[in-house]
XYZ file of C-alpha atoms in Angstrom:
568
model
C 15.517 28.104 3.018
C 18.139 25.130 2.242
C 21.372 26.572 1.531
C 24.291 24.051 0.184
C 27.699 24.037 0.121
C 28.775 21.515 -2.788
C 31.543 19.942 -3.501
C 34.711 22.510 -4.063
C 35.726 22.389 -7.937
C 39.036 22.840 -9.886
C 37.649 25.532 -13.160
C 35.890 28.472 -12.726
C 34.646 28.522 -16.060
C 33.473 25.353 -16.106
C 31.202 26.096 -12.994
C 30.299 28.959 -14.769
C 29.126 27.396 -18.029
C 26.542 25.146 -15.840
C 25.104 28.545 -14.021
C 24.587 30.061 -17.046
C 23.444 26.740 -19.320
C 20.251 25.419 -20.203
C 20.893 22.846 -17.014
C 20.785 18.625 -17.627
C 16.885 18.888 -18.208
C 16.343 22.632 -20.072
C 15.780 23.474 -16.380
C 17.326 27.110 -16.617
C 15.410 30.241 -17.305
C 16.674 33.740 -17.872
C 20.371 33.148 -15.877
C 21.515 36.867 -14.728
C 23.383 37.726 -11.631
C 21.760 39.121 -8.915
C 24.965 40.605 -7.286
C 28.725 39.868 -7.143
C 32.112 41.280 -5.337
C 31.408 44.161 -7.832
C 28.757 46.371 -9.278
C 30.648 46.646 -12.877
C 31.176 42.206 -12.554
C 30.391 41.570 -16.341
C 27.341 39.708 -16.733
C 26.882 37.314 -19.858
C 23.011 36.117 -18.955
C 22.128 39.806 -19.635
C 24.746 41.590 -21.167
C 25.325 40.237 -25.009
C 29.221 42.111 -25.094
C 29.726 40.109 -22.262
C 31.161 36.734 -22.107
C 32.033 33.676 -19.985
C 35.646 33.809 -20.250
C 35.921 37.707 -19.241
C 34.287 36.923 -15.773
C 36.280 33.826 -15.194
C 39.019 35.812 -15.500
C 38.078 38.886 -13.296
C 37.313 36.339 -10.714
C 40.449 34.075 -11.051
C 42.550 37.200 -10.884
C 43.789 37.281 -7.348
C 44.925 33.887 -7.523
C 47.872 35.336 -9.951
C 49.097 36.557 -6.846
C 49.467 33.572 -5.123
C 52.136 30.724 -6.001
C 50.616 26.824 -6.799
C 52.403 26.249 -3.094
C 49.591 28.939 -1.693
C 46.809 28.407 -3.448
C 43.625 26.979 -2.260
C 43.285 22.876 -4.217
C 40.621 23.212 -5.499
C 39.803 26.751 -5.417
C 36.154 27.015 -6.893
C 33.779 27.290 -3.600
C 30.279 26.398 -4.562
C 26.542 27.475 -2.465
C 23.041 26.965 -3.184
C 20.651 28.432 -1.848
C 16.858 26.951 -2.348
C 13.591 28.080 -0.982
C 10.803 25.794 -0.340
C 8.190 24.951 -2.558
C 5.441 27.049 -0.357
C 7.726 29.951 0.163
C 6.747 33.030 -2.303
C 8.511 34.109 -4.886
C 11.157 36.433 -4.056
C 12.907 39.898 -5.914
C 16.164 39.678 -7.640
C 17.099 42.526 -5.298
C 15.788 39.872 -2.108
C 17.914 37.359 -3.890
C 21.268 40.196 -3.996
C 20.668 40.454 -0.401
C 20.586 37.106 0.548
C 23.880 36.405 -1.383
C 25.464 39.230 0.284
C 24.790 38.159 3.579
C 25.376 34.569 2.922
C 29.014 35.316 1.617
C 29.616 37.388 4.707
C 27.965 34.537 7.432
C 30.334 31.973 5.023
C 33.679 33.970 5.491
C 33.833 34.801 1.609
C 33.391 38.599 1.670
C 32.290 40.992 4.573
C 32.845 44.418 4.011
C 33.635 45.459 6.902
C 36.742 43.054 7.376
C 38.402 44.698 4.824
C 39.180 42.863 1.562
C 37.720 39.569 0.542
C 37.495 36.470 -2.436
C 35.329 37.886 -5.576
C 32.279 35.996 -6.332
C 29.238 36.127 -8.028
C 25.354 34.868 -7.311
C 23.422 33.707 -10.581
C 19.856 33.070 -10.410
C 18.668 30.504 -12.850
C 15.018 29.987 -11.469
C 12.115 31.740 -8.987
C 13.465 29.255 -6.221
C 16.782 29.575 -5.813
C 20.323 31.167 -6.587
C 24.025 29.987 -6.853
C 27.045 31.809 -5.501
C 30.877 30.486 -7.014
C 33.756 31.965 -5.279
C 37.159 31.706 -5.907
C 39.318 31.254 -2.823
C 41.508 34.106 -2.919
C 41.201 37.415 -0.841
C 42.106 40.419 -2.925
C 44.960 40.910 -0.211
C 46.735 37.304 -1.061
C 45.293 35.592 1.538
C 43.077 32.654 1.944
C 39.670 33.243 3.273
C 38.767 32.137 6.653
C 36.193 28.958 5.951
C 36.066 26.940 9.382
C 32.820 25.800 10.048
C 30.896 28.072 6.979
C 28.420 25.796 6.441
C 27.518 25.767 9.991
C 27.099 29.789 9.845
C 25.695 29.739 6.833
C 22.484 27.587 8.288
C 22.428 29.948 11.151
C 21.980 32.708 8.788
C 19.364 30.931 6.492
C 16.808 30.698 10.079
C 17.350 34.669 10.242
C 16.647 35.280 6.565
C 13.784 32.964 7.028
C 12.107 35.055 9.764
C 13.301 38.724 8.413
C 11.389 37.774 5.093
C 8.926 35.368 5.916
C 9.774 32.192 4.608
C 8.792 29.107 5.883
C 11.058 28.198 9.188
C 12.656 24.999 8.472
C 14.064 23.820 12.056
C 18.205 23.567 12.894
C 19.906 20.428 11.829
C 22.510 18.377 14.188
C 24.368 17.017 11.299
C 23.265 13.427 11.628
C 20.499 14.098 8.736
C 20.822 11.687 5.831
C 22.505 13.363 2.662
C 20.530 14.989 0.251
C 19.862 13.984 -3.041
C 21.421 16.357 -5.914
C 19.891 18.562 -8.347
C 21.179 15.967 -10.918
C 19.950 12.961 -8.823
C 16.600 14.739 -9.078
C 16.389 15.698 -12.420
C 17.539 12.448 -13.449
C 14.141 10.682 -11.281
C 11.981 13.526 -12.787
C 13.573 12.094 -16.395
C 12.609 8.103 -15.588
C 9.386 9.132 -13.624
C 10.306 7.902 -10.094
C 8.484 9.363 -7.494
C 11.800 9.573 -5.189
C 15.632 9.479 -6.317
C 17.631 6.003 -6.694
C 19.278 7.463 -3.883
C 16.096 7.394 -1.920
C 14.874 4.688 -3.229
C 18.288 2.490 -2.158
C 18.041 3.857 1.736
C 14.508 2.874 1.893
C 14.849 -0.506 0.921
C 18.160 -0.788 2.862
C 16.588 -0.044 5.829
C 13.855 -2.747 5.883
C 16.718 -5.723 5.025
C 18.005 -3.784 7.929
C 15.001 -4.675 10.306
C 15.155 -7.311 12.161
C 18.021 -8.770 10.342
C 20.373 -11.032 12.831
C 23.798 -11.613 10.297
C 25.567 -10.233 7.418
C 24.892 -13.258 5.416
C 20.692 -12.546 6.392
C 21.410 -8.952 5.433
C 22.603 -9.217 1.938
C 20.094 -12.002 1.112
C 17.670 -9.496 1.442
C 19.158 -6.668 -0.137
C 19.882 -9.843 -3.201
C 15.603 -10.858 -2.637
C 14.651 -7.444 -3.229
C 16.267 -7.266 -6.753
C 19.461 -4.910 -5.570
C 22.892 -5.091 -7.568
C 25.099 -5.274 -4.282
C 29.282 -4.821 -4.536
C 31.215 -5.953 -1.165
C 34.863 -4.641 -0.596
C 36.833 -7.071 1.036
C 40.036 -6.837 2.311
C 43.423 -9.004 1.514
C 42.842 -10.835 4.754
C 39.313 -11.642 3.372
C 37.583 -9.429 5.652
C 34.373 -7.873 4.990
C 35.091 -3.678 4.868
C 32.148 -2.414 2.957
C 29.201 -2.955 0.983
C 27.741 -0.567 -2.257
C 24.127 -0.962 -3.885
C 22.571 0.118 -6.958
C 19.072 0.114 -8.809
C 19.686 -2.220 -11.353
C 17.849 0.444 -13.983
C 19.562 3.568 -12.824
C 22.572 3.758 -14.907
C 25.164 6.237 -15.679
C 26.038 7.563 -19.171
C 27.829 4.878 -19.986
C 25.304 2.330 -19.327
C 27.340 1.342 -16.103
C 24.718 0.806 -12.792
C 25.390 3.987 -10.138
C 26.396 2.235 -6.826
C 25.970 4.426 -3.608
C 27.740 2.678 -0.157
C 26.088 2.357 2.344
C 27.162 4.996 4.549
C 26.215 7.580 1.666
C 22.703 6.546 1.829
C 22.336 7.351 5.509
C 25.327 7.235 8.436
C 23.218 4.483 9.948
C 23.707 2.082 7.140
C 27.891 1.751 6.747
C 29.265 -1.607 7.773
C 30.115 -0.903 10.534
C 26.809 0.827 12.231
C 25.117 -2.102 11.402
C 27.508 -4.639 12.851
C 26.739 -2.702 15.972
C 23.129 -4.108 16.201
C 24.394 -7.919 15.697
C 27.292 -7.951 18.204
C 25.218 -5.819 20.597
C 22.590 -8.428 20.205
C 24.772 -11.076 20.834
C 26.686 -9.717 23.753
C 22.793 -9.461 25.219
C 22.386 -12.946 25.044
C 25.631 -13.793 26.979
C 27.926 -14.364 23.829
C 25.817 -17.025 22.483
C 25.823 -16.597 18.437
C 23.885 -20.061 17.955
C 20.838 -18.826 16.200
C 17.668 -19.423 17.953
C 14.882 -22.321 17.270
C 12.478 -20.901 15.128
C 9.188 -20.700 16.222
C 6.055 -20.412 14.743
C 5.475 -16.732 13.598
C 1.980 -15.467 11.689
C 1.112 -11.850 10.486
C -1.500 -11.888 13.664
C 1.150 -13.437 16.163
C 3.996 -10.828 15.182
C 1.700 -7.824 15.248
C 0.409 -8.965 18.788
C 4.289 -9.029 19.618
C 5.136 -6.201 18.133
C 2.183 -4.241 20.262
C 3.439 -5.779 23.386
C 6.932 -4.693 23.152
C 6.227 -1.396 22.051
C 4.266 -1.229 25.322
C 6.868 -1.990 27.277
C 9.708 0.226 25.081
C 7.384 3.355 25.678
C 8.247 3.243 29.662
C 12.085 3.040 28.747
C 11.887 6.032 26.542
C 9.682 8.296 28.725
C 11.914 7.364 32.137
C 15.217 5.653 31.001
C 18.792 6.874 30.161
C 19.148 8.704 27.106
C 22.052 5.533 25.579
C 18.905 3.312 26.230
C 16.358 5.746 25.261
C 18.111 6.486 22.044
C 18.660 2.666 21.485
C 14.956 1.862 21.513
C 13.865 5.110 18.822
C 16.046 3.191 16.191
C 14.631 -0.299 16.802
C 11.081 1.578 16.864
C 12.874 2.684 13.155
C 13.364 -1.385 12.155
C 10.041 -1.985 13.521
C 8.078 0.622 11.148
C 10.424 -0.287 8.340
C 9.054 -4.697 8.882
C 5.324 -3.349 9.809
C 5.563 -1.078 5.978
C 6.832 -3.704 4.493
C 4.433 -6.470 5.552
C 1.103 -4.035 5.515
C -1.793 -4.822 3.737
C -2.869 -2.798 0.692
C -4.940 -0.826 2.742
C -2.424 0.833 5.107
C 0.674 0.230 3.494
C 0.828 4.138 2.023
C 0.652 5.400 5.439
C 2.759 3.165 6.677
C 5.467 3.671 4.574
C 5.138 7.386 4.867
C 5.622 7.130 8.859
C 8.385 4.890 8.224
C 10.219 6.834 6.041
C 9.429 10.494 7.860
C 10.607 8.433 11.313
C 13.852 7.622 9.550
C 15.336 11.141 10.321
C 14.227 10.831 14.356
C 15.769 7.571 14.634
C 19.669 9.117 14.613
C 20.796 11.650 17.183
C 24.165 12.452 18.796
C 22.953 10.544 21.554
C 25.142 7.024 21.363
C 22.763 4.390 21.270
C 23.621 1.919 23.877
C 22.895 -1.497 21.840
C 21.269 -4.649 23.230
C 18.991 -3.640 25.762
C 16.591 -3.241 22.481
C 16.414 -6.935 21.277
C 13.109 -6.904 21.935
C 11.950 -4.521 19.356
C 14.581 -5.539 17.036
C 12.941 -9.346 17.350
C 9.416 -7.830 16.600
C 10.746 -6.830 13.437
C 12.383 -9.593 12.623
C 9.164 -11.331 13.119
C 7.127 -8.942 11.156
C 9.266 -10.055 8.393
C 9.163 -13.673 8.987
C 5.579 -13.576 9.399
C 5.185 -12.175 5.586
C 2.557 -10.040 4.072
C -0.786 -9.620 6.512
C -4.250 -9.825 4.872
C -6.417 -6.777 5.574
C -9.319 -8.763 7.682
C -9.885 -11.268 10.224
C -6.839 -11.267 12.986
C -4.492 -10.114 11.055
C -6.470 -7.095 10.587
C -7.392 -6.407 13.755
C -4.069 -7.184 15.086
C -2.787 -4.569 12.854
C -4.742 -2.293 14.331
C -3.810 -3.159 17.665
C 0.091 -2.876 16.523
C -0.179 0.601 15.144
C -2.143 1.952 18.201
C 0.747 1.005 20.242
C 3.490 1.917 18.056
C 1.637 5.518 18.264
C 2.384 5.941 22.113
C 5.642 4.801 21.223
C 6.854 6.959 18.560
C 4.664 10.149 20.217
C 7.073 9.086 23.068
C 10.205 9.561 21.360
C 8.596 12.869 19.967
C 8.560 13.936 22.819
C 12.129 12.473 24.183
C 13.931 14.829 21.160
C 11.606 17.994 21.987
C 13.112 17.270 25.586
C 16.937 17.117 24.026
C 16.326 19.526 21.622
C 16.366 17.711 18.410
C 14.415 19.674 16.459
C 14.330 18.163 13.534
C 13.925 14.479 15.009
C 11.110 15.701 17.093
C 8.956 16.876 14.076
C 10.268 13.880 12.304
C 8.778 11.753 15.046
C 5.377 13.771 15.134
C 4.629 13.599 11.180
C 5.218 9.911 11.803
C 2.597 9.552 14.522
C 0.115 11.760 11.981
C 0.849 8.968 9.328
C 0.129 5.890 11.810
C -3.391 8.097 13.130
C -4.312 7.589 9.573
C -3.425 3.608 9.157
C -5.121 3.674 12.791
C -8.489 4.839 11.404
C -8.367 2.430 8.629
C -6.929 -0.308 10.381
C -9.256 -0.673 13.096
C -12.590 0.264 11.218
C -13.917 -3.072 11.271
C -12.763 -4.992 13.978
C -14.277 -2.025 15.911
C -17.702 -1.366 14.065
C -18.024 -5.637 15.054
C -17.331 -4.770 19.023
C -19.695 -1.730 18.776
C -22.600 -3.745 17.221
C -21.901 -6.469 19.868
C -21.797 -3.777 22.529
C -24.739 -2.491 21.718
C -26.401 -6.054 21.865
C -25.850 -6.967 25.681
C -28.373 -7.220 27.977
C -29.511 -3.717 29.794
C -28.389 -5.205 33.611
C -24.643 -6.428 31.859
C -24.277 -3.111 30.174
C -25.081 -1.132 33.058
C -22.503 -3.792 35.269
C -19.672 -2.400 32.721
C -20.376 1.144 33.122
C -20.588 0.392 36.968
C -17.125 -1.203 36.589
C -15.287 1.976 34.636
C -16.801 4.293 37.066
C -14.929 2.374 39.868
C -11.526 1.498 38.317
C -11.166 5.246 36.254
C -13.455 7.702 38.049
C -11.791 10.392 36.288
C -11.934 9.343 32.516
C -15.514 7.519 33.139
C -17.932 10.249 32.046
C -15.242 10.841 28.711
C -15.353 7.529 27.871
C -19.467 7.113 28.236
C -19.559 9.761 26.398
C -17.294 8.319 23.112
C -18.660 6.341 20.553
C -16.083 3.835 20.634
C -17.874 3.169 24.752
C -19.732 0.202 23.525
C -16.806 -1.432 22.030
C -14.978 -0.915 25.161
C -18.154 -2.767 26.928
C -18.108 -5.633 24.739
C -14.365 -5.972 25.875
C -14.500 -5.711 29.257
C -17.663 -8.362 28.978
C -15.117 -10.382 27.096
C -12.746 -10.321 29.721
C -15.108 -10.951 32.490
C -16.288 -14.301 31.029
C -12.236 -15.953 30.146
C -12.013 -15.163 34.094
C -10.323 -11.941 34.040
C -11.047 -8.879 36.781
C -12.153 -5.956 34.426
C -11.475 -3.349 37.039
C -8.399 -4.642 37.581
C -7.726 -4.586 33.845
C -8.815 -1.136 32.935
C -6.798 0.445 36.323
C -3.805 -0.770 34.581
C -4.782 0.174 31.051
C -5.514 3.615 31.880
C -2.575 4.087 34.436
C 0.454 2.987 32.714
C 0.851 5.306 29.868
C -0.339 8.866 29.016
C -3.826 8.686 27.030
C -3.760 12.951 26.374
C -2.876 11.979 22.762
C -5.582 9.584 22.160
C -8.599 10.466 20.048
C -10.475 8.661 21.466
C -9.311 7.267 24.831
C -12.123 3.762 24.710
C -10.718 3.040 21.281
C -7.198 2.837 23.207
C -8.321 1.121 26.089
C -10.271 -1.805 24.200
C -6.408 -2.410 22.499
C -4.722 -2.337 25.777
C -7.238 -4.604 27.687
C -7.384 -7.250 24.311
C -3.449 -7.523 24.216
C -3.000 -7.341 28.042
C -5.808 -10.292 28.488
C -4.965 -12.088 25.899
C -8.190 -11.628 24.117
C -8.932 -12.203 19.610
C -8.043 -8.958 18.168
C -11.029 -9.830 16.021
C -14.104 -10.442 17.978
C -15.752 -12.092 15.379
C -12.966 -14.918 15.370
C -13.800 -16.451 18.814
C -17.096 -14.341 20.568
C -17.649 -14.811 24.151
C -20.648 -15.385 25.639
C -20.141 -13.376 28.741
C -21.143 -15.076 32.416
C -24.297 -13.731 34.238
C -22.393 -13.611 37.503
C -19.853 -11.324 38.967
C -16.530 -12.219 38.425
C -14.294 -9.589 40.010
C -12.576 -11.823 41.892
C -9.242 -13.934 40.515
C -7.395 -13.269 37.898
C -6.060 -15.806 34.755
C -3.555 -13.677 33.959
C -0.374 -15.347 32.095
C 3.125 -14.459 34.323
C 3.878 -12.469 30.928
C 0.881 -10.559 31.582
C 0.442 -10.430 35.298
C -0.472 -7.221 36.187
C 2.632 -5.349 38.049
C 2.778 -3.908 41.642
C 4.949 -1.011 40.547
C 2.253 1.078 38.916
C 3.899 2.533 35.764
């Protein structure tokens, strides 16, 4: 149950004509009040004596008894209250009660505080009903309103239990805004599958990732085919940006600009600005843009799985500023990893990018800089462009998305811990969105290490199991037991022969981050040892031919890779 408190309006009757109207798209069926202030309230949905301009005035009356000085500017007060698409279908009389109790929770009328403003709930459709107040107690006074729409979400998570409804979880306020019925209507009229609003955020946020300077930021928002205002000030500062569609236009023919903070409060001006200075005060004031190195779709995912490995640790064990920092850059790295995706996993991609959106803002300050790392994985997402759907990049697609799992199950778990309810289911619909790009992702890089697992020599096969017996006695019998084992053999026989110690290797795999959310824990571990040893994604790129002897001694790890003391 999603009840709104909209904007407060000047005429009663004009509110009134909308309740009771056909609606912008003939959306309105059978309007009749459900209950009001009073029993007798005329009703003109199902009363034919009865008109619009008799209850406008029954419910303006007690402002007659106020002067201009006292009255409440503007006085129409305005709620919605919606149910959710899988809810059932409730009673007018279920309706009655709900208004009742919402304009008691709201400070409206109770009652039992003695007298209070006159109002009236109109249902226009099986979902939901509206309730207009004006704001004038029958006494003279003004009705108490501080912090109604606050109580009046408390009391939508009772009604929700008392009658069964589905229980939608308590909001913090940092949620992006809505769209409106009229936003919606209007995207039902064009046939968008989401609102220009919608739209605008989404494609906001991935100019957003990665994105080092203003001037880099409105490119993009200019290369992906936005209309894009600034407001400047007289000194020639920058103050503000607004965007539109350029095919969503008003009545006039005029395009409908939204600023950035009304898309999301992550996306004014000024948050953003916070990510470039922070960025710049990390690298010890230097604003000289760095050399540009070489960046493919397979490099950047590669990077992109090694720094999420690494952000995982800061989330599960660092301070909340940092913690909070690095579940927004995981935001910018989803956002660059949708937008570069090949065909077959950008849906799901996009879907956990645009669920994740709502976990990546708290009322935990995000303490800026410390996450430069993920922020330059997205930024080389994007540089790297669009990644084909085979070879490396395919495979190292996979490889990203495993790790960027861990990572945003981590900060699932991080809001659970703070109590961000919303955030926290945010952040686990995300992680069922990148399962599914997982399975497709890393279909056939995998079925190729299988087949090649299954083709080594009886003595070398039976070496491998040897070796995950040693280094993970306690996941061994699991893993021998998964199909994915054999592709976890043909990597750890990969490792052996470019000089690697596989023990060694699969004790740090398996000890450094939790593997209880794995489906399969050898699909994880063959990512973990391939990125940690350096190893093709795609084992059809580069095959090894792996050595008959033992090599469990000395290590070629890289200093970037180098195995730590501090077991994490």
């Amino acid at each position: 149950m999603v009840p709104k408190i909209h904007k407060r309006g000047k005429r009663t009757i004009g509110l009134l004509y909308y309740l009771y109207g056909p609606g912008k798209a003939e959306e309105h069926v059978d309007p009749h009040l459900v209950a009001s202030w009073d029993h007798a309230a005329p009703d003109p949905g199902r009363d034919a004596e009865a008109t619009y301009k008799q209850l406008q005035q029954l419910l303006d009356q007690p402002l007659a008894l106020l002067t201009d000085d006292q009255r409440a500017k503007p006085h129409v007060w305005h709620l919605s209250v919606r149910n959710g698409p899988t809810d059932r279908i409730l009673t007018d009389e279920e309706w009655g009660d709900i208004a009742r109790r919402m304009v008691a929770a709201a400070g409206i009328d109770d009652p039992d505080q003695g007298a209070g403003c006159r109002w009236v709930a109109v249902r226009h459709a099986d979902d939901h009903i509206h309730i207009l107040a004006t704001l004038a107690r029958e006494d003279g006074y003004r009705p108490d309103l501080d912090r109604d729409a606050v109580r009046v979400q408390a009391e939508a998570r009772l009604l929700e239990q008392e009658l069964g409804l589905r229980r939608l979880k308590p909001g913090d306020g940092t949620a992006a805004q809505r769209p409106t019925s009229a936003e919606r209507h209007k995207a039902e009229r064009q046939g968008r599958e989401r609102t220009a609003r919608e739209e605008l955020r989404q494609t906001v946020r991935r100019a957003v990732a990665g994105a080092q300077s203003e001037e880099e930021f409105f490119d993009r928002l200019a290369a992906a085919g936005l209309l894009v205002k600034t407001r400047v000030a007289p000194s020639g500062d920058l103050l503000g940006y607004t965007v539109a569609l350029p095919d969503d236009r008003n009545k006039d023919g005029k395009p409908v600009y939204y600023p950035g903070a009304r898309l999301a409060p992550d996306l004014s001006l000024p948050r953003i600005r916070e990510r470039w200075s922070a960025d710049t005060a990390a690298q010890g004031g230097d604003t000289a843009q760095p050399l540009h190195r070489p960046v493919t779709p397979a490099t950047a995912r590669r990077s992109t799985a090694a720094v999420a490995w690494q952000a995982q640790l800061i989330i599960e064990q660092g301070e909340d500023g940092l913690a909070s920092a690095h579940i927004a850059a995981a935001g910018e790295v989803l956002d660059a990893l949708a937008k570069t995706s090949a065909a077959h996993t950008r849906h799901e991609l996009q879907e956990a990018a645009w669920v994740f959106e709502r976990a990546s803002r708290s009322h935990v300050r995000a303490v800026r800089g410390h996450d430069r790392a993920l922020r330059q994985a997205a930024r080389d997402l994007v540089r790297g462009g669009p990644a084909l759907g085979r070879g490396e990049d395919g495979a190292s697609t996979a490889m990203a998305i495993d790790m960027m799992f861990f990572l945003i199950t981590a900060a699932a778990h991080w809001h659970a811990r703070k109590g961000h309810a919303q955030q926290a289911e945010a952040a686990q619909q995300a992680a069922e969105h990148l399962r599914s790009a997982y399975r497709v992702a890393a279909g056939h890089p995998l079925a190729v290490l299988h087949q090649r697992g299954r083709r080594l020599s009886r003595p070398l096969l039976q070496r491998q199991t040897a070796v995950l017996r040693e280094a993970v006695p306690l996941l061994a019998e699991q893993v021998l037991a998964e199909e994915g084992w054999y592709a976890l053999a043909a990597t750890l026989a990969d490792a052996e022969a470019a000089g690697h110690d596989p023990a060694a290797l699969l004790i740090d795999a398996a000890g450094r981050r939790e593997l209880g959310t794995a489906e399969s824990v050898s699909d994880v571990l063959v990512w973990r040892l391939r990125r940690t040893a350096d190893l093709p994604a795609d084992a059809t790129a580069h095959p090894t031919v792996p050595r008959l002897g033992n090599s469990t001694s000395g290590s070629k790890l890289s200093d970037e890779n180098r195995l730590p003391r501090r077991r994490r």
